[in-house]
PDB file of C-alpha atoms in Angstrom:
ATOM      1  CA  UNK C   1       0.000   0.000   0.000  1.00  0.00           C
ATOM      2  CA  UNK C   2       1.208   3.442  -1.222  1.00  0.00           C
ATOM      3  CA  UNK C   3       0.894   6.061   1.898  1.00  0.00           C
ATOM      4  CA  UNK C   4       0.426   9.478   1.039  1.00  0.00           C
ATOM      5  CA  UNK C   5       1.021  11.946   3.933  1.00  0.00           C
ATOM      6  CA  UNK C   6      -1.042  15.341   3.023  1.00  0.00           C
ATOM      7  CA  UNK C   7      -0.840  15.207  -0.411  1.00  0.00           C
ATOM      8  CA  UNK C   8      -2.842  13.431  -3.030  1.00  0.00           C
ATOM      9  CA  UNK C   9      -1.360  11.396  -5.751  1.00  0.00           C
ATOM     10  CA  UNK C  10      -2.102  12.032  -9.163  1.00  0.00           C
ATOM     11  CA  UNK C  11      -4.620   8.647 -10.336  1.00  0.00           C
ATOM     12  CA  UNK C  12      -5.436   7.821 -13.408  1.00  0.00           C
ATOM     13  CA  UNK C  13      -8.494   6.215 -12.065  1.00  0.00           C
ATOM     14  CA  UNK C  14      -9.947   5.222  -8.823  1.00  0.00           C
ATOM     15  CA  UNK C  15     -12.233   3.841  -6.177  1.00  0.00           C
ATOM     16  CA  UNK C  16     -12.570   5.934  -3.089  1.00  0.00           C
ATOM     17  CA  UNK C  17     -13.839   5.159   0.580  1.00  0.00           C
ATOM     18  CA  UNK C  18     -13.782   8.437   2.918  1.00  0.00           C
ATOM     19  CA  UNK C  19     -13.826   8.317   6.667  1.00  0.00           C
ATOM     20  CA  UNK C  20     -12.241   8.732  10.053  1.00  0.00           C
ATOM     21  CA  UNK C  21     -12.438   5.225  10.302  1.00  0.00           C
ATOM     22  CA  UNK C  22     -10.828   5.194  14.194  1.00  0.00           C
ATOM     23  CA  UNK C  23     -10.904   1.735  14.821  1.00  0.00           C
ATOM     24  CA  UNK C  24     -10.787   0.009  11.262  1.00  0.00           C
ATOM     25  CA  UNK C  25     -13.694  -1.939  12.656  1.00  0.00           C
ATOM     26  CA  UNK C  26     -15.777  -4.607  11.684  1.00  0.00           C
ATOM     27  CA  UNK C  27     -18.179  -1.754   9.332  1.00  0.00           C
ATOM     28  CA  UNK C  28     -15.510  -0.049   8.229  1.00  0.00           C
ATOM     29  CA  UNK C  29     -13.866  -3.368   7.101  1.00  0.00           C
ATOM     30  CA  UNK C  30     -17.317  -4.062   5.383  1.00  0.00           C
ATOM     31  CA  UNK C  31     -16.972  -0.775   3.517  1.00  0.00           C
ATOM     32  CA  UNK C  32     -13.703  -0.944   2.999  1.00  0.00           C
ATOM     33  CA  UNK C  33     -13.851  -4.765   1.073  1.00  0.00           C
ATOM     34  CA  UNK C  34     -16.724  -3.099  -0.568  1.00  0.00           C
ATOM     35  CA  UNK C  35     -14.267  -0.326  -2.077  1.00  0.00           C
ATOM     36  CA  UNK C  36     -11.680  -2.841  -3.122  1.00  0.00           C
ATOM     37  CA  UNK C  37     -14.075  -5.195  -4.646  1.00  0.00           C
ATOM     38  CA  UNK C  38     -15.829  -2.197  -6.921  1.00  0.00           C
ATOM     39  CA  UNK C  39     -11.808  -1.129  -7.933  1.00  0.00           C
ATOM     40  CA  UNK C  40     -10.768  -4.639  -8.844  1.00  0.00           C
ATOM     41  CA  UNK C  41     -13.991  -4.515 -11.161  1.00  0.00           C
ATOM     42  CA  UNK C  42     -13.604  -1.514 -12.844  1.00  0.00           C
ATOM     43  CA  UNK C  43      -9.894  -2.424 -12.696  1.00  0.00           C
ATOM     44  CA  UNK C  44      -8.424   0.918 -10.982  1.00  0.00           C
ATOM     45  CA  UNK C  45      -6.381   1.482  -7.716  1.00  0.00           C
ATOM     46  CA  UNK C  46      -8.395   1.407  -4.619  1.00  0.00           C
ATOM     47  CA  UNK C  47      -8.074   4.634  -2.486  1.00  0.00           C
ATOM     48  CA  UNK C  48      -8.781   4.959   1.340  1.00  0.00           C
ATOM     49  CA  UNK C  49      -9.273   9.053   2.379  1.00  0.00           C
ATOM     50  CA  UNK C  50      -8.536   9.397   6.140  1.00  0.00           C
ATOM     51  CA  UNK C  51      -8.068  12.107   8.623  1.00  0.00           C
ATOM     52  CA  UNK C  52      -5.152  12.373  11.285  1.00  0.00           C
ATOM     53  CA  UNK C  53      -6.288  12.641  13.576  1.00  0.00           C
ATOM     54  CA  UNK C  54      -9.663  11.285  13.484  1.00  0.00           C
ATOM     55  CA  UNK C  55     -11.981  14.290  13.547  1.00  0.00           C
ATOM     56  CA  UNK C  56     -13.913  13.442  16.916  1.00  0.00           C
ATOM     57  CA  UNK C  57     -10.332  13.818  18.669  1.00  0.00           C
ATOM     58  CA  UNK C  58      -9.981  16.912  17.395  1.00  0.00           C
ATOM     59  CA  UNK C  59     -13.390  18.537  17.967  1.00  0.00           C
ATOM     60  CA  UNK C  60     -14.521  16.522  20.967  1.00  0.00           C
ATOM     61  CA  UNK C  61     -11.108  15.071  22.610  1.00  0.00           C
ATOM     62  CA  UNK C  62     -12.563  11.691  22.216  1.00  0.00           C
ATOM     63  CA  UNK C  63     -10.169   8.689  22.928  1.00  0.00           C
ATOM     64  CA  UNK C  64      -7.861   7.544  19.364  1.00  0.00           C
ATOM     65  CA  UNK C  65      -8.706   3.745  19.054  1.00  0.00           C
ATOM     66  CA  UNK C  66      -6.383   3.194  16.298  1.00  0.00           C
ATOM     67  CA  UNK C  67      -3.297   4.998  16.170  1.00  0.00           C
ATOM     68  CA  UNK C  68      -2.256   6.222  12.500  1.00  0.00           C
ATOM     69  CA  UNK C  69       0.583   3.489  11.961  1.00  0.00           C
ATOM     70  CA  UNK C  70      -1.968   0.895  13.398  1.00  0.00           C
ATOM     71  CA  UNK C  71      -4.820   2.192  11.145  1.00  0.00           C
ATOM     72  CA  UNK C  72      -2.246   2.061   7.948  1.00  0.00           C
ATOM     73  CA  UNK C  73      -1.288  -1.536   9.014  1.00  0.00           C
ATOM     74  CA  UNK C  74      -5.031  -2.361   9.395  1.00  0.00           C
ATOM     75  CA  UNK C  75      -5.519  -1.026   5.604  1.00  0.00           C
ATOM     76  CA  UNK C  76      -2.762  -2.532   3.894  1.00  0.00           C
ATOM     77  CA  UNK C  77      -3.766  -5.730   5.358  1.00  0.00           C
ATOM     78  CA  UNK C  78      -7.368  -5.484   4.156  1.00  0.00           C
ATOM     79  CA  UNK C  79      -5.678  -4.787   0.825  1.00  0.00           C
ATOM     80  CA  UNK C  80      -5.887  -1.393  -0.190  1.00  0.00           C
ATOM     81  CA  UNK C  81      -4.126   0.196  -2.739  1.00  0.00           C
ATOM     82  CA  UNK C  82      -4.066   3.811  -1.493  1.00  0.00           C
ATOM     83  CA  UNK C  83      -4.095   6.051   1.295  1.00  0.00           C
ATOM     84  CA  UNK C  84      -4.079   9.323   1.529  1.00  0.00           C
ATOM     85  CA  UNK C  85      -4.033  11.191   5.113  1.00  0.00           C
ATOM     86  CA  UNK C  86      -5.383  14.105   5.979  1.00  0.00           C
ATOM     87  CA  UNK C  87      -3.109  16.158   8.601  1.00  0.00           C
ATOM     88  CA  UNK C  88      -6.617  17.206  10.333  1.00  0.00           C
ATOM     89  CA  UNK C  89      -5.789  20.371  11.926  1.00  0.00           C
ATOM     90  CA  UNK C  90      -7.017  24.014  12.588  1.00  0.00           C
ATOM     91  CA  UNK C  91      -6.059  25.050   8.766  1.00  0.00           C
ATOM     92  CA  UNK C  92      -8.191  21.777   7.300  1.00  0.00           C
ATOM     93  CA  UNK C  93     -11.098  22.649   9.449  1.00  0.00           C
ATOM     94  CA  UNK C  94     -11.070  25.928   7.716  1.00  0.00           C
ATOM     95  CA  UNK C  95     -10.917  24.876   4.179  1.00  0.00           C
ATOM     96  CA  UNK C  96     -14.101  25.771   2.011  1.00  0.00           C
ATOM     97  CA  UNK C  97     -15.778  22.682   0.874  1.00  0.00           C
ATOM     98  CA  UNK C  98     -15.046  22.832  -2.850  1.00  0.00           C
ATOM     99  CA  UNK C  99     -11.299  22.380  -1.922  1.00  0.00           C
ATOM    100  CA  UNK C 100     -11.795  18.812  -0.937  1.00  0.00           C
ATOM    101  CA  UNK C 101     -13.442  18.492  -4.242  1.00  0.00           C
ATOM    102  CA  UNK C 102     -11.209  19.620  -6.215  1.00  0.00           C
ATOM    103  CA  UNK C 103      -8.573  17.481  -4.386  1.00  0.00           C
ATOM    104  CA  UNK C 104     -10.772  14.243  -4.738  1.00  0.00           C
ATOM    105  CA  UNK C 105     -10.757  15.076  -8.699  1.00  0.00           C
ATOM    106  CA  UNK C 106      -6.869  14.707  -8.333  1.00  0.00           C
ATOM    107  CA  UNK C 107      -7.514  10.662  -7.623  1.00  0.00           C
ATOM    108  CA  UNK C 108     -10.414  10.349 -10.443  1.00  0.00           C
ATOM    109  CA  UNK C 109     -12.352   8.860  -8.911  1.00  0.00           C
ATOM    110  CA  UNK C 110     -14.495   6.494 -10.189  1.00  0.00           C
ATOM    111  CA  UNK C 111     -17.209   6.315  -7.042  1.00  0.00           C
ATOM    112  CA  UNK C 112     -16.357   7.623  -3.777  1.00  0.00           C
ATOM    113  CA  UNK C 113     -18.391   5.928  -1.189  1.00  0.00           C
ATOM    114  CA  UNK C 114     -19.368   7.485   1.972  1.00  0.00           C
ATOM    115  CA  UNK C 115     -21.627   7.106   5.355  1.00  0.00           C
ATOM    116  CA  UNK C 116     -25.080   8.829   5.594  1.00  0.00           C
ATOM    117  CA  UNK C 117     -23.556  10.900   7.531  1.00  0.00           C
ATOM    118  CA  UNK C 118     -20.998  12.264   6.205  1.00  0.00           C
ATOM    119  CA  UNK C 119     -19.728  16.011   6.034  1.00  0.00           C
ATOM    120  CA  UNK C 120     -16.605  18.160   5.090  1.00  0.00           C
ATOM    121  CA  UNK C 121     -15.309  21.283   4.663  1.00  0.00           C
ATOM    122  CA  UNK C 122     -15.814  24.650   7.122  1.00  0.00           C
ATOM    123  CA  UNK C 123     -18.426  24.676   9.436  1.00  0.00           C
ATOM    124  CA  UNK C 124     -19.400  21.317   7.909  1.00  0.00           C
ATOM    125  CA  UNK C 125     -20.620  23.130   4.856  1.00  0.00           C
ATOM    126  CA  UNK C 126     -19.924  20.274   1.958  1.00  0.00           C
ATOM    127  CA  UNK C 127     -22.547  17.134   2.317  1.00  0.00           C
ATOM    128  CA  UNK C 128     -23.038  14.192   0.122  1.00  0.00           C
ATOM    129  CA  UNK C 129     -25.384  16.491  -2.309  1.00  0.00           C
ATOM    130  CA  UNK C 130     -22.193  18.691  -3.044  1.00  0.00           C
ATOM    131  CA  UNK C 131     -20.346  15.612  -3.927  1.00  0.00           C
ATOM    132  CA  UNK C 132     -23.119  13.993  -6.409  1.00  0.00           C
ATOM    133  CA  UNK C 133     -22.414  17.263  -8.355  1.00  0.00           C
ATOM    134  CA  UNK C 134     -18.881  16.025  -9.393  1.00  0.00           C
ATOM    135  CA  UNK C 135     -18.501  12.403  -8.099  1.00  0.00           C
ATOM    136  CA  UNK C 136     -20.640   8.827  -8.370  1.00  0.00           C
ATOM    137  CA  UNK C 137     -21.530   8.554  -5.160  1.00  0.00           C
ATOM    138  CA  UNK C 138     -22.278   5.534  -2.576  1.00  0.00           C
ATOM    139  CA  UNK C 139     -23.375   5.821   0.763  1.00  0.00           C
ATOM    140  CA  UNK C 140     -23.215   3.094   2.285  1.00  0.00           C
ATOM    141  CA  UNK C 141     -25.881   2.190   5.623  1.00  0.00           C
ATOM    142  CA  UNK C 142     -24.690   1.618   8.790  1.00  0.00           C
ATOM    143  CA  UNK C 143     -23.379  -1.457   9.659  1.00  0.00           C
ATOM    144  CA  UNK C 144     -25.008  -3.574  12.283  1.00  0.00           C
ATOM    145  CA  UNK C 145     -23.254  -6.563  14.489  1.00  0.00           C
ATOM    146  CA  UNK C 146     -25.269 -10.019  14.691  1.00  0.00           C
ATOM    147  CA  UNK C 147     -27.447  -8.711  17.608  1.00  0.00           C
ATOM    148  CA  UNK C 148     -28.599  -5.886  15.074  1.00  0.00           C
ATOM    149  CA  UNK C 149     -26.991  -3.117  17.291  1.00  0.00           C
ATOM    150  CA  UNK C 150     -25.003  -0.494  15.087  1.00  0.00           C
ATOM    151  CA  UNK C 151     -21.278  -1.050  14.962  1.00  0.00           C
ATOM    152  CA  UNK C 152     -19.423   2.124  15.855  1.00  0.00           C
ATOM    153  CA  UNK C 153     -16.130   3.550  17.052  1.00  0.00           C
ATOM    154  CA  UNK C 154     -18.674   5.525  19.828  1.00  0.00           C
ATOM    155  CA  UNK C 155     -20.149   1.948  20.461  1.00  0.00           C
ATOM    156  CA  UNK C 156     -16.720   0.366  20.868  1.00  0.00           C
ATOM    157  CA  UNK C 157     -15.177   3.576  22.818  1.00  0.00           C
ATOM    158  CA  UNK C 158     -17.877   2.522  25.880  1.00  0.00           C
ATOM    159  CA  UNK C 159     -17.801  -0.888  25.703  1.00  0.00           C
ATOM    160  CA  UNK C 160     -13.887  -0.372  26.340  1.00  0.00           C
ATOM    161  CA  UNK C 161     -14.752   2.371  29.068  1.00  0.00           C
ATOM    162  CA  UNK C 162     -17.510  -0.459  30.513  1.00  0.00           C
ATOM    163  CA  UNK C 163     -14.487  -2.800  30.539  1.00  0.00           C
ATOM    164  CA  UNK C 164     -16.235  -5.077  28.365  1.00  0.00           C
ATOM    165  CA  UNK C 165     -13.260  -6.225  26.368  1.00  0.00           C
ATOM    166  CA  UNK C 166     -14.706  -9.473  24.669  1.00  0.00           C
ATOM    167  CA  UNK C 167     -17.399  -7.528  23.187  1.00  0.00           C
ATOM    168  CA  UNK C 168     -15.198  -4.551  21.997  1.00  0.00           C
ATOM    169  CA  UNK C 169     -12.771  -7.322  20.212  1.00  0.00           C
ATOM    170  CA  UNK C 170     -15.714  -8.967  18.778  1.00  0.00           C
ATOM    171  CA  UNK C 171     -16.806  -5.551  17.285  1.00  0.00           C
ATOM    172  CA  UNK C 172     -13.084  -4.284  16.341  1.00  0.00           C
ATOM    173  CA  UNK C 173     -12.342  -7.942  14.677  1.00  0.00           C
ATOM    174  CA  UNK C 174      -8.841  -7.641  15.802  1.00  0.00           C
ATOM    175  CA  UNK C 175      -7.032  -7.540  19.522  1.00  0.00           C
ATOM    176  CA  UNK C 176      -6.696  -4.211  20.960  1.00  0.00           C
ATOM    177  CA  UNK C 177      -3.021  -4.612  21.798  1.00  0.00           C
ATOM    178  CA  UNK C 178      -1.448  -2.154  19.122  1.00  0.00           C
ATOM    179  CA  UNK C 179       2.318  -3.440  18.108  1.00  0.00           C
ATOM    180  CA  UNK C 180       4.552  -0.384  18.658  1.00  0.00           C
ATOM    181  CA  UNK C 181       6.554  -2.727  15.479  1.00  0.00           C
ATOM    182  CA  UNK C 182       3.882  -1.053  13.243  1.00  0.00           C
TER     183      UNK C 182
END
């Protein structure tokens, strides 16, 4: 896997998945196959977008579950081609929406797939209907575990505070214990 600190390569062609993805969970795994699969189709590079650090630690101090060389290991193992990190910081949270775009367009993307959720730029300005205008988009629905409950880096931040470890593993689909070899 190519790692591309704050700057975006030049593609030819692409598949994107955007997110914090703190964790590299069990639904972010789903969406992150599903991003993979779509590039091997259409025969371009698979391209994971991600922010460092993850947005919620910035805004709301909330706990890191993956640290960055963790979350790249987690990536490259799933098999992506690409990723590109944000240096989330005071200056990106100012950035008018349209710059993202116009830095997506750099990857050419072929679909960038998204949660419902999702929202960029300053003051949160850019939303998925900003992106239609100049991408194929998917968003993808939330991804639930086998007791139906949604699986989340929130979920798995209070299950850890709860101390209930099994159940955070079971969610994460790896052992916490990062290796500081990564």
């Amino acid at each position: 896997m190519e790692t591309h600190m704050a700057k975006v390569p030049l593609l030819q062609g692409s598949v994107i998945a955007i997110g914090a993805f703190d964790g590299v969970h069990l639904g972010h795994q789903t969406v992150i196959r599903k991003t993979i699969e779509k590039s091997k189709a259409l025969n371009v590079p698979s391209v994971v977008y991600t922010f460092d650090p993850p947005p919620r630690s910035y805004f709301q101090g909330v706990q890191v579950l993956t640290p960055l060389p963790e979350k790249l290991y987690r990536l490259a193992e799933l098999g992506v081609d690409h990723a590109v990190v944000a240096s989330f910081d005071e200056s990106y949270t100012k950035r008018h929406p349209i710059h993202f775009v116009e830095e997506l367009k750099q990857l050419n993307p072929m679909e960038v797939t998204v949660g419902r959720d999702f929202r960029f730029g300053k003051k949160r300005e850019g939303d998925i209907h900003l992106l239609t205008r100049h991408f194929q988009v998917s968003v993808i629905d939330p991804v639930c575990c086998s007791s139906g409950m949604l699986i989340s880096s929130t979920r798995i931040r209070e299950l850890m505070a709860r101390g209930e470890r099994q159940e955070s593993i079971s969610l994460l689909g790896w052992p916490l214990e990062h290796s500081s070899a990564r």
